[in-house]
Amino acid sequence: MIERGQRLSRSVIWKLQRRYFERAGIAAWGSNTVPHYITNTPLLADRYVRVAVAFVRDLGIDPAHPIDVVELGAGTGRLAYHFVGAWHRAVGTDGPKVRYVLTDFHAERLAEWRRHPSLRHLIDEGQIELARFDIECDRELDRLGPNPTIVVANYAFDSVPQDCFYVEDGVLREALVTTTIPSMQLDDPALLEHVTLAYERGPECQAPYGEPFLDGVLESYRRTLASGVVTMPSAALRCVHRLAELTSGRMLMLVADNGPTTLDSIADRGEPSMTLHGSFSMPVNLHAIGEGVRALGGEMLAAPGESIQICAYVLPGTEIAATRAAFKAAIDLTGPDRFYAWKSAFAEEHYTWQIGELVAFIRASEWDPKVLATCLPRLTELATTARDADRDVLCDALARVWDAYLPIGEGGDLAFGIGVLLARMRCWQDAERYFQRSLAHHGADISTVINLAFCEHRLGRSAKARERAQQVLAVDPAHPSARALLTEIGPLESADL
């Protein structure tokens, strides 16, 4: 046992959480240890942009200044990459400019973003900026302009301190936690996997925070719930309050996370547990954040889903008709949660689809690289018999998907898969370009090298193709494709050298 009778938000587990993220770096997401896909898709970025554009139209802007978009705990940087592109497509070259601010509490994360080649040019152009901001405590965020601010918090609030209370016949009691950890070193990276939590009822309490903003939200549950367990996202609520002050009460906060969005969905929940994925997460009471925003004069818009809950917290909450309509159309009716359900069915059924149908689904995903990766085997199977019209549509789709791809070191080689598909369609020049990209991202795998050699031979650069085939044979002397290519090339004429 390491602690007993402790307020949940003061538990040692949150220090262990921070330590994990300090050590893990972006590799935690690249290895898929920490979940991130559904909150970093091109589709979600597109839908967020639609709501954000409506919001700034509702409130009005000063066109001389960019619109700030601040992402809390921005992880891989993928959403920023998608959002900036989607914004330009939505508003055009003459529309309002956006400045996307990637934030994290750890300085090394900023350095990782700065080093990323796909983000660097956006940083150099001023479209993306980097800032240290700690959700748990920071009260300043430099360089916010005079326009309304968009805040993005995806899978951010479920990973920061929260509390738990029991409501029983109008009486409020805090759920106090006992944390047990085996006899391991506290700096052991696997420690979180062995933590156990147990809850006990504390004494009756009133205004336990001594902060009117938080105590007011908690009091609303004491009055309205007959009985139940209420989690209080204390760190998230304090962050919302600080951001409301920093933005002068003109803020759209877009949140994708897991947790209850309505009062009814709170009633049947028990004490929070830790969901482990390298770090850990706890369901976040999104309804409570909405109660806090309402207390500040704002409004909560919610789209509860099976896979993810998406909410928009809007300040001020008046005269936002366009924002409400955009949220309904872009998030509630056609949003990421619905598409995620379709994607699951697509993964099982796409093996019978034709090129036009597959490309249509990829387009509906807003050119999601993961959707393409799912159907690459089927597309490659169809490629050799593709009609010219299908080939043109498919080549355009592949280029759009690659433009939407931000590599973060995850497994799989998308560039190689695209190269093989293009080679099957005898698009040798395009295939060569993707095999070169594969070499740049994943190194000189012999499968990539020999495919590149075939492209070069088909493009009339047989001397270079011979050189690459010999490079493959130096690693694998019996490699059949390399031997076949050398036989096909034959003796080189002087013009080929």
PDB file of N, CA and C in Angstrom, residues 74-153:
ATOM      1  N   ALA A  74      -1.179  17.726 -27.421  1.00  0.00           N
ATOM      2  CA  ALA A  74      -1.404  17.460 -28.843  1.00  0.00           C
ATOM      3  C   ALA A  74      -0.789  16.168 -29.366  1.00  0.00           C
ATOM      4  N   GLY A  75      -0.062  15.435 -28.543  1.00  0.00           N
ATOM      5  CA  GLY A  75       0.376  14.100 -28.936  1.00  0.00           C
ATOM      6  C   GLY A  75       1.249  14.066 -30.168  1.00  0.00           C
ATOM      7  N   THR A  76       0.758  13.427 -31.225  1.00  0.00           N
ATOM      8  CA  THR A  76       1.554  13.200 -32.430  1.00  0.00           C
ATOM      9  C   THR A  76       1.680  14.430 -33.320  1.00  0.00           C
ATOM     10  N   GLY A  77       0.765  15.387 -33.198  1.00  0.00           N
ATOM     11  CA  GLY A  77       0.728  16.511 -34.124  1.00  0.00           C
ATOM     12  C   GLY A  77      -0.079  16.231 -35.373  1.00  0.00           C
ATOM     13  N   ARG A  78      -0.623  15.030 -35.496  1.00  0.00           N
ATOM     14  CA  ARG A  78      -1.356  14.668 -36.708  1.00  0.00           C
ATOM     15  C   ARG A  78      -2.611  15.512 -36.913  1.00  0.00           C
ATOM     16  N   LEU A  79      -3.343  15.757 -35.837  1.00  0.00           N
ATOM     17  CA  LEU A  79      -4.579  16.522 -36.003  1.00  0.00           C
ATOM     18  C   LEU A  79      -4.273  17.920 -36.503  1.00  0.00           C
ATOM     19  N   ALA A  80      -3.215  18.523 -36.001  1.00  0.00           N
ATOM     20  CA  ALA A  80      -2.817  19.853 -36.472  1.00  0.00           C
ATOM     21  C   ALA A  80      -2.527  19.825 -37.963  1.00  0.00           C
ATOM     22  N   TYR A  81      -1.801  18.814 -38.400  1.00  0.00           N
ATOM     23  CA  TYR A  81      -1.448  18.667 -39.813  1.00  0.00           C
ATOM     24  C   TYR A  81      -2.709  18.577 -40.671  1.00  0.00           C
ATOM     25  N   HIS A  82      -3.660  17.766 -40.234  1.00  0.00           N
ATOM     26  CA  HIS A  82      -4.913  17.625 -40.981  1.00  0.00           C
ATOM     27  C   HIS A  82      -5.753  18.896 -40.904  1.00  0.00           C
ATOM     28  N   PHE A  83      -5.803  19.516 -39.731  1.00  0.00           N
ATOM     29  CA  PHE A  83      -6.655  20.691 -39.533  1.00  0.00           C
ATOM     30  C   PHE A  83      -6.204  21.843 -40.420  1.00  0.00           C
ATOM     31  N   VAL A  84      -4.914  22.099 -40.470  1.00  0.00           N
ATOM     32  CA  VAL A  84      -4.410  23.216 -41.280  1.00  0.00           C
ATOM     33  C   VAL A  84      -4.783  23.015 -42.744  1.00  0.00           C
ATOM     34  N   GLY A  85      -4.613  21.793 -43.253  1.00  0.00           N
ATOM     35  CA  GLY A  85      -4.990  21.525 -44.635  1.00  0.00           C
ATOM     36  C   GLY A  85      -6.479  21.673 -44.867  1.00  0.00           C
ATOM     37  N   ALA A  86      -7.285  21.154 -43.941  1.00  0.00           N
ATOM     38  CA  ALA A  86      -8.743  21.246 -44.084  1.00  0.00           C
ATOM     39  C   ALA A  86      -9.219  22.691 -44.002  1.00  0.00           C
ATOM     40  N   TRP A  87      -8.560  23.492 -43.172  1.00  0.00           N
ATOM     41  CA  TRP A  87      -8.937  24.909 -43.061  1.00  0.00           C
ATOM     42  C   TRP A  87      -8.725  25.625 -44.391  1.00  0.00           C
ATOM     43  N   HIS A  88      -7.582  25.397 -45.013  1.00  0.00           N
ATOM     44  CA  HIS A  88      -7.303  26.052 -46.297  1.00  0.00           C
ATOM     45  C   HIS A  88      -8.317  25.631 -47.358  1.00  0.00           C
ATOM     46  N   ARG A  89      -8.688  24.358 -47.353  1.00  0.00           N
ATOM     47  CA  ARG A  89      -9.673  23.897 -48.329  1.00  0.00           C
ATOM     48  C   ARG A  89     -11.042  24.510 -48.059  1.00  0.00           C
ATOM     49  N   ALA A  90     -11.354  24.758 -46.801  1.00  0.00           N
ATOM     50  CA  ALA A  90     -12.682  25.276 -46.446  1.00  0.00           C
ATOM     51  C   ALA A  90     -12.834  26.759 -46.742  1.00  0.00           C
ATOM     52  N   VAL A  91     -11.800  27.561 -46.467  1.00  0.00           N
ATOM     53  CA  VAL A  91     -11.949  29.019 -46.568  1.00  0.00           C
ATOM     54  C   VAL A  91     -11.255  29.601 -47.789  1.00  0.00           C
ATOM     55  N   GLY A  92     -10.388  28.811 -48.455  1.00  0.00           N
ATOM     56  CA  GLY A  92      -9.699  29.322 -49.635  1.00  0.00           C
ATOM     57  C   GLY A  92      -8.566  30.273 -49.289  1.00  0.00           C
ATOM     58  N   THR A  93      -7.899  30.742 -50.309  1.00  0.00           N
ATOM     59  CA  THR A  93      -6.724  31.597 -50.098  1.00  0.00           C
ATOM     60  C   THR A  93      -7.089  32.976 -49.574  1.00  0.00           C
ATOM     61  N   ASP A  94      -8.321  33.416 -49.827  1.00  0.00           N
ATOM     62  CA  ASP A  94      -8.729  34.756 -49.382  1.00  0.00           C
ATOM     63  C   ASP A  94      -9.446  34.744 -48.033  1.00  0.00           C
ATOM     64  N   GLY A  95      -9.637  33.573 -47.456  1.00  0.00           N
ATOM     65  CA  GLY A  95     -10.356  33.479 -46.191  1.00  0.00           C
ATOM     66  C   GLY A  95      -9.477  33.812 -45.001  1.00  0.00           C
ATOM     67  N   PRO A  96     -10.043  33.795 -43.806  1.00  0.00           N
ATOM     68  CA  PRO A  96      -9.268  34.114 -42.599  1.00  0.00           C
ATOM     69  C   PRO A  96      -8.132  33.123 -42.384  1.00  0.00           C
ATOM     70  N   LYS A  97      -7.027  33.621 -41.886  1.00  0.00           N
ATOM     71  CA  LYS A  97      -5.859  32.788 -41.629  1.00  0.00           C
ATOM     72  C   LYS A  97      -6.002  32.109 -40.270  1.00  0.00           C
ATOM     73  N   VAL A  98      -5.340  30.966 -40.150  1.00  0.00           N
ATOM     74  CA  VAL A  98      -5.363  30.237 -38.896  1.00  0.00           C
ATOM     75  C   VAL A  98      -3.936  30.048 -38.397  1.00  0.00           C
ATOM     76  N   ARG A  99      -3.788  30.092 -37.081  1.00  0.00           N
ATOM     77  CA  ARG A  99      -2.500  29.797 -36.446  1.00  0.00           C
ATOM     78  C   ARG A  99      -2.753  28.687 -35.430  1.00  0.00           C
ATOM     79  N   TYR A 100      -2.225  27.526 -35.712  1.00  0.00           N
ATOM     80  CA  TYR A 100      -2.475  26.349 -34.886  1.00  0.00           C
ATOM     81  C   TYR A 100      -1.345  26.223 -33.859  1.00  0.00           C
ATOM     82  N   VAL A 101      -1.707  26.192 -32.582  1.00  0.00           N
ATOM     83  CA  VAL A 101      -0.720  26.138 -31.506  1.00  0.00           C
ATOM     84  C   VAL A 101      -0.737  24.744 -30.887  1.00  0.00           C
ATOM     85  N   LEU A 102       0.333  23.995 -31.117  1.00  0.00           N
ATOM     86  CA  LEU A 102       0.499  22.683 -30.504  1.00  0.00           C
ATOM     87  C   LEU A 102       1.054  22.861 -29.097  1.00  0.00           C
ATOM     88  N   THR A 103       0.414  22.271 -28.099  1.00  0.00           N
ATOM     89  CA  THR A 103       0.895  22.436 -26.728  1.00  0.00           C
ATOM     90  C   THR A 103       1.102  21.089 -26.044  1.00  0.00           C
ATOM     91  N   ASP A 104       2.012  21.096 -25.095  1.00  0.00           N
ATOM     92  CA  ASP A 104       2.230  19.964 -24.210  1.00  0.00           C
ATOM     93  C   ASP A 104       2.936  20.480 -22.965  1.00  0.00           C
ATOM     94  N   PHE A 105       2.865  19.715 -21.877  1.00  0.00           N
ATOM     95  CA  PHE A 105       3.531  20.159 -20.647  1.00  0.00           C
ATOM     96  C   PHE A 105       5.024  19.874 -20.664  1.00  0.00           C
ATOM     97  N   HIS A 106       5.471  19.016 -21.596  1.00  0.00           N
ATOM     98  CA  HIS A 106       6.855  18.548 -21.587  1.00  0.00           C
ATOM     99  C   HIS A 106       7.624  19.168 -22.748  1.00  0.00           C
ATOM    100  N   ALA A 107       8.749  19.801 -22.454  1.00  0.00           N
ATOM    101  CA  ALA A 107       9.511  20.519 -23.477  1.00  0.00           C
ATOM    102  C   ALA A 107      10.002  19.596 -24.585  1.00  0.00           C
ATOM    103  N   GLU A 108      10.311  18.348 -24.259  1.00  0.00           N
ATOM    104  CA  GLU A 108      10.840  17.438 -25.274  1.00  0.00           C
ATOM    105  C   GLU A 108       9.812  17.156 -26.360  1.00  0.00           C
ATOM    106  N   ARG A 109       8.523  17.196 -26.006  1.00  0.00           N
ATOM    107  CA  ARG A 109       7.498  16.987 -27.028  1.00  0.00           C
ATOM    108  C   ARG A 109       7.558  18.100 -28.065  1.00  0.00           C
ATOM    109  N   LEU A 110       7.771  19.323 -27.624  1.00  0.00           N
ATOM    110  CA  LEU A 110       7.893  20.441 -28.557  1.00  0.00           C
ATOM    111  C   LEU A 110       9.083  20.229 -29.476  1.00  0.00           C
ATOM    112  N   ALA A 111      10.178  19.732 -28.927  1.00  0.00           N
ATOM    113  CA  ALA A 111      11.366  19.478 -29.741  1.00  0.00           C
ATOM    114  C   ALA A 111      11.094  18.386 -30.771  1.00  0.00           C
ATOM    115  N   GLU A 112      10.324  17.369 -30.394  1.00  0.00           N
ATOM    116  CA  GLU A 112       9.979  16.304 -31.341  1.00  0.00           C
ATOM    117  C   GLU A 112       9.151  16.863 -32.490  1.00  0.00           C
ATOM    118  N   TRP A 113       8.184  17.708 -32.193  1.00  0.00           N
ATOM    119  CA  TRP A 113       7.383  18.317 -33.266  1.00  0.00           C
ATOM    120  C   TRP A 113       8.266  19.170 -34.174  1.00  0.00           C
ATOM    121  N   ARG A 114       9.158  19.919 -33.566  1.00  0.00           N
ATOM    122  CA  ARG A 114      10.009  20.817 -34.354  1.00  0.00           C
ATOM    123  C   ARG A 114      10.913  20.027 -35.303  1.00  0.00           C
ATOM    124  N   ARG A 115      11.305  18.834 -34.902  1.00  0.00           N
ATOM    125  CA  ARG A 115      12.186  18.014 -35.740  1.00  0.00           C
ATOM    126  C   ARG A 115      11.438  17.287 -36.846  1.00  0.00           C
ATOM    127  N   HIS A 116      10.128  17.187 -36.749  1.00  0.00           N
ATOM    128  CA  HIS A 116       9.384  16.372 -37.716  1.00  0.00           C
ATOM    129  C   HIS A 116       9.382  17.063 -39.079  1.00  0.00           C
ATOM    130  N   PRO A 117       9.884  16.395 -40.122  1.00  0.00           N
ATOM    131  CA  PRO A 117       9.989  17.058 -41.435  1.00  0.00           C
ATOM    132  C   PRO A 117       8.653  17.502 -42.017  1.00  0.00           C
ATOM    133  N   SER A 118       7.572  16.786 -41.713  1.00  0.00           N
ATOM    134  CA  SER A 118       6.269  17.161 -42.268  1.00  0.00           C
ATOM    135  C   SER A 118       5.635  18.331 -41.537  1.00  0.00           C
ATOM    136  N   LEU A 119       6.062  18.595 -40.310  1.00  0.00           N
ATOM    137  CA  LEU A 119       5.557  19.736 -39.555  1.00  0.00           C
ATOM    138  C   LEU A 119       6.464  20.949 -39.677  1.00  0.00           C
ATOM    139  N   ARG A 120       7.743  20.703 -39.977  1.00  0.00           N
ATOM    140  CA  ARG A 120       8.732  21.784 -39.911  1.00  0.00           C
ATOM    141  C   ARG A 120       8.382  22.934 -40.839  1.00  0.00           C
ATOM    142  N   HIS A 121       7.943  22.628 -42.061  1.00  0.00           N
ATOM    143  CA  HIS A 121       7.667  23.727 -42.991  1.00  0.00           C
ATOM    144  C   HIS A 121       6.452  24.537 -42.545  1.00  0.00           C
ATOM    145  N   LEU A 122       5.468  23.877 -41.911  1.00  0.00           N
ATOM    146  CA  LEU A 122       4.315  24.618 -41.390  1.00  0.00           C
ATOM    147  C   LEU A 122       4.717  25.488 -40.203  1.00  0.00           C
ATOM    148  N   ILE A 123       5.664  25.003 -39.410  1.00  0.00           N
ATOM    149  CA  ILE A 123       6.190  25.800 -38.299  1.00  0.00           C
ATOM    150  C   ILE A 123       6.971  26.990 -38.839  1.00  0.00           C
ATOM    151  N   ASP A 124       7.815  26.738 -39.842  1.00  0.00           N
ATOM    152  CA  ASP A 124       8.620  27.820 -40.422  1.00  0.00           C
ATOM    153  C   ASP A 124       7.740  28.902 -41.047  1.00  0.00           C
ATOM    154  N   GLU A 125       6.596  28.488 -41.610  1.00  0.00           N
ATOM    155  CA  GLU A 125       5.684  29.447 -42.243  1.00  0.00           C
ATOM    156  C   GLU A 125       4.781  30.153 -41.233  1.00  0.00           C
ATOM    157  N   GLY A 126       4.826  29.758 -39.977  1.00  0.00           N
ATOM    158  CA  GLY A 126       3.991  30.389 -38.957  1.00  0.00           C
ATOM    159  C   GLY A 126       2.570  29.860 -38.899  1.00  0.00           C
ATOM    160  N   GLN A 127       2.266  28.815 -39.675  1.00  0.00           N
ATOM    161  CA  GLN A 127       0.919  28.238 -39.610  1.00  0.00           C
ATOM    162  C   GLN A 127       0.739  27.377 -38.363  1.00  0.00           C
ATOM    163  N   ILE A 128       1.842  26.805 -37.889  1.00  0.00           N
ATOM    164  CA  ILE A 128       1.839  26.054 -36.638  1.00  0.00           C
ATOM    165  C   ILE A 128       2.852  26.684 -35.699  1.00  0.00           C
ATOM    166  N   GLU A 129       2.446  26.875 -34.454  1.00  0.00           N
ATOM    167  CA  GLU A 129       3.364  27.335 -33.414  1.00  0.00           C
ATOM    168  C   GLU A 129       3.380  26.310 -32.286  1.00  0.00           C
ATOM    169  N   LEU A 130       4.425  26.349 -31.490  1.00  0.00           N
ATOM    170  CA  LEU A 130       4.605  25.405 -30.396  1.00  0.00           C
ATOM    171  C   LEU A 130       4.649  26.165 -29.079  1.00  0.00           C
ATOM    172  N   ALA A 131       4.002  25.622 -28.061  1.00  0.00           N
ATOM    173  CA  ALA A 131       3.988  26.295 -26.760  1.00  0.00           C
ATOM    174  C   ALA A 131       3.874  25.265 -25.647  1.00  0.00           C
ATOM    175  N   ARG A 132       4.588  25.515 -24.565  1.00  0.00           N
ATOM    176  CA  ARG A 132       4.410  24.698 -23.370  1.00  0.00           C
ATOM    177  C   ARG A 132       3.156  25.179 -22.643  1.00  0.00           C
ATOM    178  N   PHE A 133       2.281  24.246 -22.356  1.00  0.00           N
ATOM    179  CA  PHE A 133       1.081  24.571 -21.585  1.00  0.00           C
ATOM    180  C   PHE A 133       0.677  23.331 -20.815  1.00  0.00           C
ATOM    181  N   ASP A 134       0.570  23.478 -19.517  1.00  0.00           N
ATOM    182  CA  ASP A 134       0.220  22.374 -18.634  1.00  0.00           C
ATOM    183  C   ASP A 134      -1.258  22.487 -18.273  1.00  0.00           C
ATOM    184  N   ILE A 135      -2.042  21.526 -18.706  1.00  0.00           N
ATOM    185  CA  ILE A 135      -3.477  21.527 -18.420  1.00  0.00           C
ATOM    186  C   ILE A 135      -3.744  21.680 -16.929  1.00  0.00           C
ATOM    187  N   GLU A 136      -2.881  21.122 -16.109  1.00  0.00           N
ATOM    188  CA  GLU A 136      -3.143  21.058 -14.678  1.00  0.00           C
ATOM    189  C   GLU A 136      -2.914  22.374 -13.943  1.00  0.00           C
ATOM    190  N   CYS A 137      -2.083  23.251 -14.505  1.00  0.00           N
ATOM    191  CA  CYS A 137      -1.741  24.415 -13.675  1.00  0.00           C
ATOM    192  C   CYS A 137      -1.481  25.719 -14.421  1.00  0.00           C
ATOM    193  N   ASP A 138      -1.135  25.695 -15.696  1.00  0.00           N
ATOM    194  CA  ASP A 138      -0.689  26.931 -16.343  1.00  0.00           C
ATOM    195  C   ASP A 138      -1.821  27.940 -16.482  1.00  0.00           C
ATOM    196  N   ARG A 139      -1.471  29.205 -16.268  1.00  0.00           N
ATOM    197  CA  ARG A 139      -2.430  30.302 -16.334  1.00  0.00           C
ATOM    198  C   ARG A 139      -2.131  31.270 -17.466  1.00  0.00           C
ATOM    199  N   GLU A 140      -1.098  31.015 -18.239  1.00  0.00           N
ATOM    200  CA  GLU A 140      -0.732  31.909 -19.326  1.00  0.00           C
ATOM    201  C   GLU A 140      -0.500  31.104 -20.595  1.00  0.00           C
ATOM    202  N   LEU A 141      -0.854  31.718 -21.704  1.00  0.00           N
ATOM    203  CA  LEU A 141      -0.593  31.148 -23.016  1.00  0.00           C
ATOM    204  C   LEU A 141      -0.253  32.309 -23.930  1.00  0.00           C
ATOM    205  N   ASP A 142       1.006  32.377 -24.315  1.00  0.00           N
ATOM    206  CA  ASP A 142       1.496  33.551 -25.033  1.00  0.00           C
ATOM    207  C   ASP A 142       0.876  33.685 -26.422  1.00  0.00           C
ATOM    208  N   ARG A 143       0.812  34.920 -26.861  1.00  0.00           N
ATOM    209  CA  ARG A 143       0.537  35.288 -28.251  1.00  0.00           C
ATOM    210  C   ARG A 143      -0.891  35.004 -28.712  1.00  0.00           C
ATOM    211  N   LEU A 144      -1.843  34.832 -27.804  1.00  0.00           N
ATOM    212  CA  LEU A 144      -3.230  34.721 -28.255  1.00  0.00           C
ATOM    213  C   LEU A 144      -3.676  36.067 -28.801  1.00  0.00           C
ATOM    214  N   GLY A 145      -4.288  36.041 -29.995  1.00  0.00           N
ATOM    215  CA  GLY A 145      -4.704  37.276 -30.635  1.00  0.00           C
ATOM    216  C   GLY A 145      -6.086  37.722 -30.197  1.00  0.00           C
ATOM    217  N   PRO A 146      -6.612  38.760 -30.849  1.00  0.00           N
ATOM    218  CA  PRO A 146      -7.899  39.338 -30.436  1.00  0.00           C
ATOM    219  C   PRO A 146      -9.122  38.574 -30.926  1.00  0.00           C
ATOM    220  N   ASN A 147      -8.939  37.644 -31.861  1.00  0.00           N
ATOM    221  CA  ASN A 147     -10.090  36.923 -32.403  1.00  0.00           C
ATOM    222  C   ASN A 147     -10.556  35.809 -31.459  1.00  0.00           C
ATOM    223  N   PRO A 148     -11.779  35.311 -31.656  1.00  0.00           N
ATOM    224  CA  PRO A 148     -12.222  34.145 -30.885  1.00  0.00           C
ATOM    225  C   PRO A 148     -11.227  32.995 -31.039  1.00  0.00           C
ATOM    226  N   THR A 149     -11.086  32.209 -30.006  1.00  0.00           N
ATOM    227  CA  THR A 149     -10.100  31.128 -29.977  1.00  0.00           C
ATOM    228  C   THR A 149     -10.793  29.776 -30.064  1.00  0.00           C
ATOM    229  N   ILE A 150     -10.206  28.884 -30.854  1.00  0.00           N
ATOM    230  CA  ILE A 150     -10.656  27.499 -30.920  1.00  0.00           C
ATOM    231  C   ILE A 150      -9.709  26.675 -30.051  1.00  0.00           C
ATOM    232  N   VAL A 151     -10.250  25.895 -29.136  1.00  0.00           N
ATOM    233  CA  VAL A 151      -9.448  24.998 -28.304  1.00  0.00           C
ATOM    234  C   VAL A 151      -9.829  23.562 -28.643  1.00  0.00           C
ATOM    235  N   VAL A 152      -8.837  22.711 -28.817  1.00  0.00           N
ATOM    236  CA  VAL A 152      -9.058  21.297 -29.108  1.00  0.00           C
ATOM    237  C   VAL A 152      -8.479  20.480 -27.956  1.00  0.00           C
ATOM    238  N   ALA A 153      -9.275  19.564 -27.431  1.00  0.00           N
ATOM    239  CA  ALA A 153      -8.818  18.699 -26.337  1.00  0.00           C
ATOM    240  C   ALA A 153      -9.295  17.278 -26.611  1.00  0.00           C
TER     241      ALA A 153
END
